PDB file of C-alpha atoms in Angstrom:
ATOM      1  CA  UNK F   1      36.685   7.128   8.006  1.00  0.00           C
ATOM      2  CA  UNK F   2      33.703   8.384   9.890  1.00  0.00           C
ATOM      3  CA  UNK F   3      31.374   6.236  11.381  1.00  0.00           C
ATOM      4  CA  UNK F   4      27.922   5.720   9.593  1.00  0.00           C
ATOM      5  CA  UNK F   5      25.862   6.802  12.010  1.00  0.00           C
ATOM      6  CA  UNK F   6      21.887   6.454  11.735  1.00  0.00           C
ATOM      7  CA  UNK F   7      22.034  10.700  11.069  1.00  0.00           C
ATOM      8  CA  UNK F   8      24.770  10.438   8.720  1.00  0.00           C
ATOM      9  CA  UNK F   9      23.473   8.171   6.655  1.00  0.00           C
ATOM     10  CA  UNK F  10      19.840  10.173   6.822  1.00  0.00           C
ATOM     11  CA  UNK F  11      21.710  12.895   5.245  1.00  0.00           C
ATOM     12  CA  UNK F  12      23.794  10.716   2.885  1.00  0.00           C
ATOM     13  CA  UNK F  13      20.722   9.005   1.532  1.00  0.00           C
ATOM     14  CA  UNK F  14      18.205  12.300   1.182  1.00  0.00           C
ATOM     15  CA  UNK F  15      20.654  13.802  -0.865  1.00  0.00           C
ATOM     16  CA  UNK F  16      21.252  10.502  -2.592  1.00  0.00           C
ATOM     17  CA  UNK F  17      17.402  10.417  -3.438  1.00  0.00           C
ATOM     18  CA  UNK F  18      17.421  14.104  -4.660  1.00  0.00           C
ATOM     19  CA  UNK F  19      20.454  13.308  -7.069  1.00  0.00           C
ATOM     20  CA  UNK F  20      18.479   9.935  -8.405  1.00  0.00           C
ATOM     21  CA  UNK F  21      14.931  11.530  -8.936  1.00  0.00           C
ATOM     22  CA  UNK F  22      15.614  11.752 -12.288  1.00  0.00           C
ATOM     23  CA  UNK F  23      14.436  14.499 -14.927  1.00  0.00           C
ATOM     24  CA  UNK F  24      11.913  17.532 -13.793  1.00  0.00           C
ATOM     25  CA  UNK F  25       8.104  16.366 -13.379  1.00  0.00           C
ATOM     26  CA  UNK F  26       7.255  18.106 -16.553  1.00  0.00           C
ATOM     27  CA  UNK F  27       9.039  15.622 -18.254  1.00  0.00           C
ATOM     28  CA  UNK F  28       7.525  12.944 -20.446  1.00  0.00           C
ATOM     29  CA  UNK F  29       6.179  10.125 -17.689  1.00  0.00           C
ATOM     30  CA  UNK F  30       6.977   7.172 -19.936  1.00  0.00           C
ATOM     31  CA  UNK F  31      10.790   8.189 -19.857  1.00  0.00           C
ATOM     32  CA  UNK F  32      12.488   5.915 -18.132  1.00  0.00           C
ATOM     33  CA  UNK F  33      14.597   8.674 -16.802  1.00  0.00           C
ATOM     34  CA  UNK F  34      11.725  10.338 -15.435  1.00  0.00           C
ATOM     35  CA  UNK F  35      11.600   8.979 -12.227  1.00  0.00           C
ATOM     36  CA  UNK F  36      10.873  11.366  -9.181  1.00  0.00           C
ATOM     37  CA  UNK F  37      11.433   9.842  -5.425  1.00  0.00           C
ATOM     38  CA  UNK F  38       8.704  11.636  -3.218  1.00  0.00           C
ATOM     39  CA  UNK F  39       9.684  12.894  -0.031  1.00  0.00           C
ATOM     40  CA  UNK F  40      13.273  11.911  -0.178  1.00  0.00           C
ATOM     41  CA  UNK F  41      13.516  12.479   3.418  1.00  0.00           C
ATOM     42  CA  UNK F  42      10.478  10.245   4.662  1.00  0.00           C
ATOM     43  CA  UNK F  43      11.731   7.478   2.159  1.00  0.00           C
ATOM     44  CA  UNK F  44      15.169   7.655   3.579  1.00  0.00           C
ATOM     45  CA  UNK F  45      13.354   7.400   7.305  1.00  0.00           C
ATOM     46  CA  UNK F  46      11.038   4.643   6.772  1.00  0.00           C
ATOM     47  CA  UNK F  47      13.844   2.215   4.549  1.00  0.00           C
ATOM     48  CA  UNK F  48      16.387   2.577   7.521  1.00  0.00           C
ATOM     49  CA  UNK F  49      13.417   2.437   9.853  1.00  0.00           C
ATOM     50  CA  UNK F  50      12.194  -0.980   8.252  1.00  0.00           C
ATOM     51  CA  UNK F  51      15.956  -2.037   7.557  1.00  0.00           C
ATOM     52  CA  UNK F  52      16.869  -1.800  11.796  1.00  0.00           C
ATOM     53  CA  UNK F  53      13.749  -2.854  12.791  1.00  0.00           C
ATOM     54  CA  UNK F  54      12.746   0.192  14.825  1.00  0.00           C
ATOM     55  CA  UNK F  55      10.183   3.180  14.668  1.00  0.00           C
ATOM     56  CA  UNK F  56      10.890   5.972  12.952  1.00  0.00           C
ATOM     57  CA  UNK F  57      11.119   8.025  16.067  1.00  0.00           C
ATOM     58  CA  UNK F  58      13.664   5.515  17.579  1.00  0.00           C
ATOM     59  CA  UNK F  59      16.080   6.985  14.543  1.00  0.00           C
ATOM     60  CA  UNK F  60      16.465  10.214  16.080  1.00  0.00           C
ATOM     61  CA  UNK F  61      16.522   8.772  19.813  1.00  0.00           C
ATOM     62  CA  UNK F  62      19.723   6.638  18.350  1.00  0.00           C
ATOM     63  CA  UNK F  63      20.880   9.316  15.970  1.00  0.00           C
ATOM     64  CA  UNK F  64      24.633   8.938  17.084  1.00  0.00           C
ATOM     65  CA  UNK F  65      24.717   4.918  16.668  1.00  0.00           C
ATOM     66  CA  UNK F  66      26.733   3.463  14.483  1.00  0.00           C
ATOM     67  CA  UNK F  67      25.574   1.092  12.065  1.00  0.00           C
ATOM     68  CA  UNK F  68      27.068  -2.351  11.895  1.00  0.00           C
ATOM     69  CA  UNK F  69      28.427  -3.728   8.293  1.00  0.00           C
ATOM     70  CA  UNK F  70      25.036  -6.403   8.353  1.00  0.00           C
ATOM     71  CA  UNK F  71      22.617  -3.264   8.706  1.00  0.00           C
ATOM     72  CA  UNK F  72      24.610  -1.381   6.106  1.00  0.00           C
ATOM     73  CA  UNK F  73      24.639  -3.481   3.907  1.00  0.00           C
ATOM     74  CA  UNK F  74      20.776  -4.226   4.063  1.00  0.00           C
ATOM     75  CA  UNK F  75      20.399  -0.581   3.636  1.00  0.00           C
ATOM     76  CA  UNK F  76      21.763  -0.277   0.802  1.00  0.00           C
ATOM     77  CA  UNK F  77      19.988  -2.815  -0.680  1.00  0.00           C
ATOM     78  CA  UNK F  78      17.112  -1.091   0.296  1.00  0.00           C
ATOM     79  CA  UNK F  79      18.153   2.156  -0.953  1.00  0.00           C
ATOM     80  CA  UNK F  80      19.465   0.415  -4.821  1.00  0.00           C
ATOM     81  CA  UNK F  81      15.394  -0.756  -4.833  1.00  0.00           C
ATOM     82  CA  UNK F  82      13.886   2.396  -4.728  1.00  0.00           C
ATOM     83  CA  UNK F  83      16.231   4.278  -6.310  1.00  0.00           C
ATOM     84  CA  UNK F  84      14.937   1.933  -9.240  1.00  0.00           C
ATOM     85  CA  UNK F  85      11.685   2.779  -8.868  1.00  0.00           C
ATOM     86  CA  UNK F  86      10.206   0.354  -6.511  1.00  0.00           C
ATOM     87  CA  UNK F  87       7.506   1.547  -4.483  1.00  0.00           C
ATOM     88  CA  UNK F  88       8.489   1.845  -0.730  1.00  0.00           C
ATOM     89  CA  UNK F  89       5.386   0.016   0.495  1.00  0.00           C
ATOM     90  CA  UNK F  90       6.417  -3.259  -1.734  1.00  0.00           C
ATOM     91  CA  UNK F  91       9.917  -2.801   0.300  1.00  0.00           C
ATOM     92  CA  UNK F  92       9.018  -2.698   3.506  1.00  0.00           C
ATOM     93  CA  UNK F  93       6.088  -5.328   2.898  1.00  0.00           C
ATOM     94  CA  UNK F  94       3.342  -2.712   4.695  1.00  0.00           C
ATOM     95  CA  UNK F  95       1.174   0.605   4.215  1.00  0.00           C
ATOM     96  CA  UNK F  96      -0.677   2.343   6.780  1.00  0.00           C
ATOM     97  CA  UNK F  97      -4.293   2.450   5.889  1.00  0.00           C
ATOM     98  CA  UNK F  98      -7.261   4.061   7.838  1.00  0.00           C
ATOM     99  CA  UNK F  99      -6.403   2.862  11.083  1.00  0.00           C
ATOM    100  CA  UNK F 100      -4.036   0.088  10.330  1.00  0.00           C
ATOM    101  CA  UNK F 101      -1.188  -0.930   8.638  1.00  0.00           C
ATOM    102  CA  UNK F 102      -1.690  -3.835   6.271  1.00  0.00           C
ATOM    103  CA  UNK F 103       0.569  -6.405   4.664  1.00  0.00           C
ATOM    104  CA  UNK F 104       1.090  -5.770   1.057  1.00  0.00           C
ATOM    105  CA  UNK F 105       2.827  -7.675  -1.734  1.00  0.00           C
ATOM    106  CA  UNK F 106       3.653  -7.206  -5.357  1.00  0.00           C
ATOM    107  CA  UNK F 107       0.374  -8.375  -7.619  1.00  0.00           C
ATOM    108  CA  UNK F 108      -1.570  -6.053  -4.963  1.00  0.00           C
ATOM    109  CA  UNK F 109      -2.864  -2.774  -5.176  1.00  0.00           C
ATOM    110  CA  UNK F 110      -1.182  -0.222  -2.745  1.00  0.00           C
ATOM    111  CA  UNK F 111      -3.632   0.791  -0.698  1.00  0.00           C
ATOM    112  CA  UNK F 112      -4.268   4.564  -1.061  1.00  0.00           C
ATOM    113  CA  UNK F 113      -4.635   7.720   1.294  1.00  0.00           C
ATOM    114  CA  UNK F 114      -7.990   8.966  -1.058  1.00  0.00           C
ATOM    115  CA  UNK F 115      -9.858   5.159  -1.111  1.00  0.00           C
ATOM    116  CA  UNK F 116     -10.192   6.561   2.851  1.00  0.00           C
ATOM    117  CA  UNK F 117     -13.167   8.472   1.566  1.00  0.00           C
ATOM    118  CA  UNK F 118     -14.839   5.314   0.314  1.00  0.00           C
ATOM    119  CA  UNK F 119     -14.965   3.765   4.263  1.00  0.00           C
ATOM    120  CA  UNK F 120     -16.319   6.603   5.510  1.00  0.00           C
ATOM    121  CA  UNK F 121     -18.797   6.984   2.797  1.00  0.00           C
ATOM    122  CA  UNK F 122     -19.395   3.406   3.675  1.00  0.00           C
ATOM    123  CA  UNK F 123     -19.668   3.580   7.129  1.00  0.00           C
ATOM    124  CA  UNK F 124     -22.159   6.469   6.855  1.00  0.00           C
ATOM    125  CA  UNK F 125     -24.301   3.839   4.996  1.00  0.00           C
ATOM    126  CA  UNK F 126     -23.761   1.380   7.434  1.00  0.00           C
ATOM    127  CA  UNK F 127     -25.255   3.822  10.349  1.00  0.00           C
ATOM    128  CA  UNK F 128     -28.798   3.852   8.667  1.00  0.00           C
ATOM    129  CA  UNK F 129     -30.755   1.420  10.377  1.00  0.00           C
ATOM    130  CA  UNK F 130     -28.699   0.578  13.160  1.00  0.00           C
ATOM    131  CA  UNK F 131     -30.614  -2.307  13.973  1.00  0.00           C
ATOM    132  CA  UNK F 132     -30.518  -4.188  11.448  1.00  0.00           C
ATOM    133  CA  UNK F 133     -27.243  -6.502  10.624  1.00  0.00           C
ATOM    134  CA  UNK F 134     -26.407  -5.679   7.220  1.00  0.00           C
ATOM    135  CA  UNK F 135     -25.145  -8.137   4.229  1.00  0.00           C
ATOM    136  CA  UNK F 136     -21.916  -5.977   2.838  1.00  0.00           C
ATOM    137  CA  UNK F 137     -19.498  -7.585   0.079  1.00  0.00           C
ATOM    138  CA  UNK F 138     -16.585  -6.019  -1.440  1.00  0.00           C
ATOM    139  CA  UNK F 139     -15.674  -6.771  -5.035  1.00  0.00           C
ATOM    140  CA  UNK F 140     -12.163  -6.910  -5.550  1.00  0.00           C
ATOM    141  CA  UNK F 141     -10.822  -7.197  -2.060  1.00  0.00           C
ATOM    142  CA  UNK F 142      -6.637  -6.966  -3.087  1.00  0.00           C
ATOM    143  CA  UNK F 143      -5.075  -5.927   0.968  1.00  0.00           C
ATOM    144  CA  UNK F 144      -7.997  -6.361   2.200  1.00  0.00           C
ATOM    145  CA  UNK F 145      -8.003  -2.344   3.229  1.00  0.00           C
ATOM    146  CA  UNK F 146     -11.292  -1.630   1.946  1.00  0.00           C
ATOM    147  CA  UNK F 147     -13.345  -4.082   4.079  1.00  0.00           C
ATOM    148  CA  UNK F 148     -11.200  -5.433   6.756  1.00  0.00           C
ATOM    149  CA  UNK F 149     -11.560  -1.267   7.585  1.00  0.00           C
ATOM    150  CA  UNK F 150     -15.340  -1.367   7.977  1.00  0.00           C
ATOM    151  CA  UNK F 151     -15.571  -4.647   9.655  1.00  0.00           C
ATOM    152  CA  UNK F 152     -13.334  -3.111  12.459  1.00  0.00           C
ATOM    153  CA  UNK F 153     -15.564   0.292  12.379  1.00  0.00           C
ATOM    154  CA  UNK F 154     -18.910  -1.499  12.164  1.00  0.00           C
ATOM    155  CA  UNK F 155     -18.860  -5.125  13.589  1.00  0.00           C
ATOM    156  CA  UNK F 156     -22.396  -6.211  13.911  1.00  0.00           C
ATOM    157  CA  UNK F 157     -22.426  -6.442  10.466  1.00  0.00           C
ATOM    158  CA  UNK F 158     -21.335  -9.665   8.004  1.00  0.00           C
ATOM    159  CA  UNK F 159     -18.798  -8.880   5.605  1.00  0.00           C
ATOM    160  CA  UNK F 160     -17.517 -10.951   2.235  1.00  0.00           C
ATOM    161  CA  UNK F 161     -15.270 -10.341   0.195  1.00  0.00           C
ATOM    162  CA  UNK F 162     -13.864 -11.589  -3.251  1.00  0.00           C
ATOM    163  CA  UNK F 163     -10.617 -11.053  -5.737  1.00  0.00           C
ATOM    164  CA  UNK F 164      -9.753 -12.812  -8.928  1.00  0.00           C
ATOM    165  CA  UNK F 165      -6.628 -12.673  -8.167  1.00  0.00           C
ATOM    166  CA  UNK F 166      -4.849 -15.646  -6.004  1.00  0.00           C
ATOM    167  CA  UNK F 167      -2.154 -13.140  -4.427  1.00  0.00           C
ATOM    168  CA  UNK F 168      -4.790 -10.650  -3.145  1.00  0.00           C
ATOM    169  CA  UNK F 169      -6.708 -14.005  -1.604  1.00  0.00           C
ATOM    170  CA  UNK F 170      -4.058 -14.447   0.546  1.00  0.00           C
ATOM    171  CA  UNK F 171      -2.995 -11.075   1.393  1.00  0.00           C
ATOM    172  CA  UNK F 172      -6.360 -10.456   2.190  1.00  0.00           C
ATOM    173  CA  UNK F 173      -6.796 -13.550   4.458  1.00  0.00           C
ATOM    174  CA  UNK F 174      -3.718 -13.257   6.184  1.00  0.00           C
ATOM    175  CA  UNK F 175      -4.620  -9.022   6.807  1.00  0.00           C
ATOM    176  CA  UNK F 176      -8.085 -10.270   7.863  1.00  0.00           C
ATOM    177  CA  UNK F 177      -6.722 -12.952  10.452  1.00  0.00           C
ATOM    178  CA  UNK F 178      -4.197 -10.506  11.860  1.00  0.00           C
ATOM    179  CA  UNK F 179      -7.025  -7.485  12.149  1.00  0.00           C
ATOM    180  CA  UNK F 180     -10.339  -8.520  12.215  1.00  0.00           C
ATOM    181  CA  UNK F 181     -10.269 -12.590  12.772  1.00  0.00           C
ATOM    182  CA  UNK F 182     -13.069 -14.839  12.057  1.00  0.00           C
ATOM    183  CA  UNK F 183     -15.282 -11.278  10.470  1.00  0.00           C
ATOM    184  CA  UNK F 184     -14.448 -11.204   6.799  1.00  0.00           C
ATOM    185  CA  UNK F 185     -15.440 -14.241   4.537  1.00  0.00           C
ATOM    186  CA  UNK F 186     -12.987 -14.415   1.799  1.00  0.00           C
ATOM    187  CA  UNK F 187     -13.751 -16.141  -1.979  1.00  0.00           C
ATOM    188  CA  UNK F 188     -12.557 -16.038  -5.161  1.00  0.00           C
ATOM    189  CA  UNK F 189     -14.403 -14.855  -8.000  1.00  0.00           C
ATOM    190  CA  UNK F 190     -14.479 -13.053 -10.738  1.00  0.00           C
ATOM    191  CA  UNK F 191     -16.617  -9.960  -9.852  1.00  0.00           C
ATOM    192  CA  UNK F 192     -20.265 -11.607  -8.782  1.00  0.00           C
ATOM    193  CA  UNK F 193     -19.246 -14.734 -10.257  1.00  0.00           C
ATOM    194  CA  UNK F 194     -19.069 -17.387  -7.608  1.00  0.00           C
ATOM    195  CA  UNK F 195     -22.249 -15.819  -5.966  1.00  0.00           C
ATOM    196  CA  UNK F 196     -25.154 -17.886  -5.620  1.00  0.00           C
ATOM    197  CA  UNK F 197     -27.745 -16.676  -7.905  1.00  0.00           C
ATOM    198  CA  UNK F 198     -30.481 -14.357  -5.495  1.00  0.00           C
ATOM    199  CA  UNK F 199     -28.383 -13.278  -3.143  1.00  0.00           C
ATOM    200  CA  UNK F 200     -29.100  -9.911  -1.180  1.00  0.00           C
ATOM    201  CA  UNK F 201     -26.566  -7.584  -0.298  1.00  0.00           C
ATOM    202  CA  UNK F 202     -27.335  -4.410   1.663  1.00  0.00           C
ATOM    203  CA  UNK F 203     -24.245  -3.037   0.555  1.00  0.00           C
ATOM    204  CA  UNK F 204     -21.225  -3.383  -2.106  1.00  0.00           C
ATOM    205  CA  UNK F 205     -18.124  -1.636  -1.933  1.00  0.00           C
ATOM    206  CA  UNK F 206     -15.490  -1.677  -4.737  1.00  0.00           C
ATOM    207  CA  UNK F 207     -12.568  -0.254  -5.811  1.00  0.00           C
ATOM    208  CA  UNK F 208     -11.942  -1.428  -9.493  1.00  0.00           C
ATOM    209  CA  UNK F 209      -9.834  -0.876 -12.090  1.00  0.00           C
ATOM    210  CA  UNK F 210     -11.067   2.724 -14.001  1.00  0.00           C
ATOM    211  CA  UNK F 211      -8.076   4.151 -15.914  1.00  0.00           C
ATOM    212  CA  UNK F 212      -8.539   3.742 -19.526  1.00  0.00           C
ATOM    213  CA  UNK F 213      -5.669   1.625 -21.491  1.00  0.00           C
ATOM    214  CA  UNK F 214      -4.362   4.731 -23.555  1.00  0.00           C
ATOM    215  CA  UNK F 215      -4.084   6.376 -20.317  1.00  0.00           C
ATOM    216  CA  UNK F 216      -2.175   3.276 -18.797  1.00  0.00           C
ATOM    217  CA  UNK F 217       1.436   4.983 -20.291  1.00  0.00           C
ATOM    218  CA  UNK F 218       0.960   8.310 -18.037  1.00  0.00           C
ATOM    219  CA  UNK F 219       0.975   6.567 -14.855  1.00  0.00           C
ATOM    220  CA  UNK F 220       4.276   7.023 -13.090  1.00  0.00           C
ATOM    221  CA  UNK F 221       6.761   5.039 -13.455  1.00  0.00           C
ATOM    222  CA  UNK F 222       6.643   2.763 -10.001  1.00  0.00           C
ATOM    223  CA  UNK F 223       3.022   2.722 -10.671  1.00  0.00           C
ATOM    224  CA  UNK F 224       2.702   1.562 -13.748  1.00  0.00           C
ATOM    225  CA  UNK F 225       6.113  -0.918 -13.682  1.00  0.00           C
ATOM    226  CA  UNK F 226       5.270  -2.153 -10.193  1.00  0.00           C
ATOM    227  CA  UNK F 227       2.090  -2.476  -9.489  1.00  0.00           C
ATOM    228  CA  UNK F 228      -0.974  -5.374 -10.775  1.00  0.00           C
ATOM    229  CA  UNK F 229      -1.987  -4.014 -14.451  1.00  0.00           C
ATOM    230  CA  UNK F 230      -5.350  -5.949 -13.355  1.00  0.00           C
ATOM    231  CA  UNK F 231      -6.189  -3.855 -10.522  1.00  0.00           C
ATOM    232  CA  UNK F 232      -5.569  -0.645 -12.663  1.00  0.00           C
ATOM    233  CA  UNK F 233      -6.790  -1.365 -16.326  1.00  0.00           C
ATOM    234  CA  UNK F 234     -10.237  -0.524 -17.243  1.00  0.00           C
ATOM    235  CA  UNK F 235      -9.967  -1.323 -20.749  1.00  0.00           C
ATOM    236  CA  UNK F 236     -10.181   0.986 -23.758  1.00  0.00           C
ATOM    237  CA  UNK F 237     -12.981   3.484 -21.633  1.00  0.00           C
ATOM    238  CA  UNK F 238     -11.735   2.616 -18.338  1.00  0.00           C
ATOM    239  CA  UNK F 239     -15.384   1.072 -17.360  1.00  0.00           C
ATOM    240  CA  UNK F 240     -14.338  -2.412 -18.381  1.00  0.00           C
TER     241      UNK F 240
END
């Protein structure tokens, strides 16, 4: 038989993902079978990427080398997750945000392309008054995106941070320390309420949960399955 070389098994696995996507997306989200792999093609890049430990570009540099039976078989591992709905960044233990890529973990929110608009909304904030060092906090910190973004863009600033949530804590942390050490002051809390009583802040950033429980079954599948129900619920209006 053939050897599985890196493009082979590109091929192999795009046309895998395309077979394993499940029913049409007009089909009822809560079915089980209703599963849809975006991008089939990018997926199959980044898993093999992640799985060899090279870039993505390095794949097509190497696209005649063989893969060894260790690498295959990690692969396919790989491949069996998100075939079952697992969201890639939970695989490969990353997402790209902003300007970085941060560590994420299941029990935190996937950081998300669109929250990009809140930084730079932020940031624009941030730019009044130059000359004054402003007090920013960030309720519900989960990666750390959110924040550890603007104290990057705008370091004359001080920046807190908080999360009920013990996993985000150290997600957070451990995304702070890598990106922006010794700027972000991380707490836990629930919301504002492990902060001392007259505290000023010149600015708060959130991203909280806002979709209402009824609404909760819609979500796709490796949303809803996967991902923290805490960072997504906003109870029965979604203002919880």
């Amino acid at each position: 038989m053939a050897d599985w070389t890196i493009i082979r098994i590109l091929s192999w696995t795009e046309s895998y993902f395309k077979k394993h996507s499940g029913k049409p997306s007009g089909s009822d989200p809560s079915d089980p079978g209703s599963r849809k792999i975006d991008s089939p093609r990018l997926t199959a890049e980044i898993l093999l990427a992640h799985a060899l430990g090279i870039e993505r570009l390095d794949l097509y540099l190497q696209y005649d080398r063989p893969l060894e039976t260790g690498e295959l078989a990690l692969y396919k591992t790989l491949i069996k997750r998100r075939a079952a709905g697992e969201p890639v960044a939970y695989i490969t233990g990353s997402r790209g945000f902003y300007d970085d890529e941060f560590e994420v973990e299941p029990g935190v929110l996937i950081p998300r392309p669109d929250t990009e608009t809140l930084v730079e909304a932020a940031l624009d904030l941030l730019a009044a008054d130059p000359e004054k060092k402003k007090q920013v906090l960030e309720l519900g910190v989960g990666s750390g995106a959110i924040v550890i973004s603007l104290a990057k863009a705008a370091p004359a600033h001080d920046f807190s941070a908080c999360d009920i949530s013990s996993t985000a804590l150290r997600v957070s942390s451990r995304n702070s320390t890598r990106i922006t050490p010794g700027k972000i002051r991380v707490f836990g809390s629930s919301w504002f309420d492990a902060v001392r009583p007259g505290t000023v802040f010149d600015l708060i950033v959130s991203n909280p949960p806002y979709i209402s429980t009824a609404d909760i079954h819609g979500l796709q599948p490796e949303i809803r399955e996967f991902e923290p129900m805490a960072a997504l619920d906003g109870g029965s209006d979604g203002l919880d």
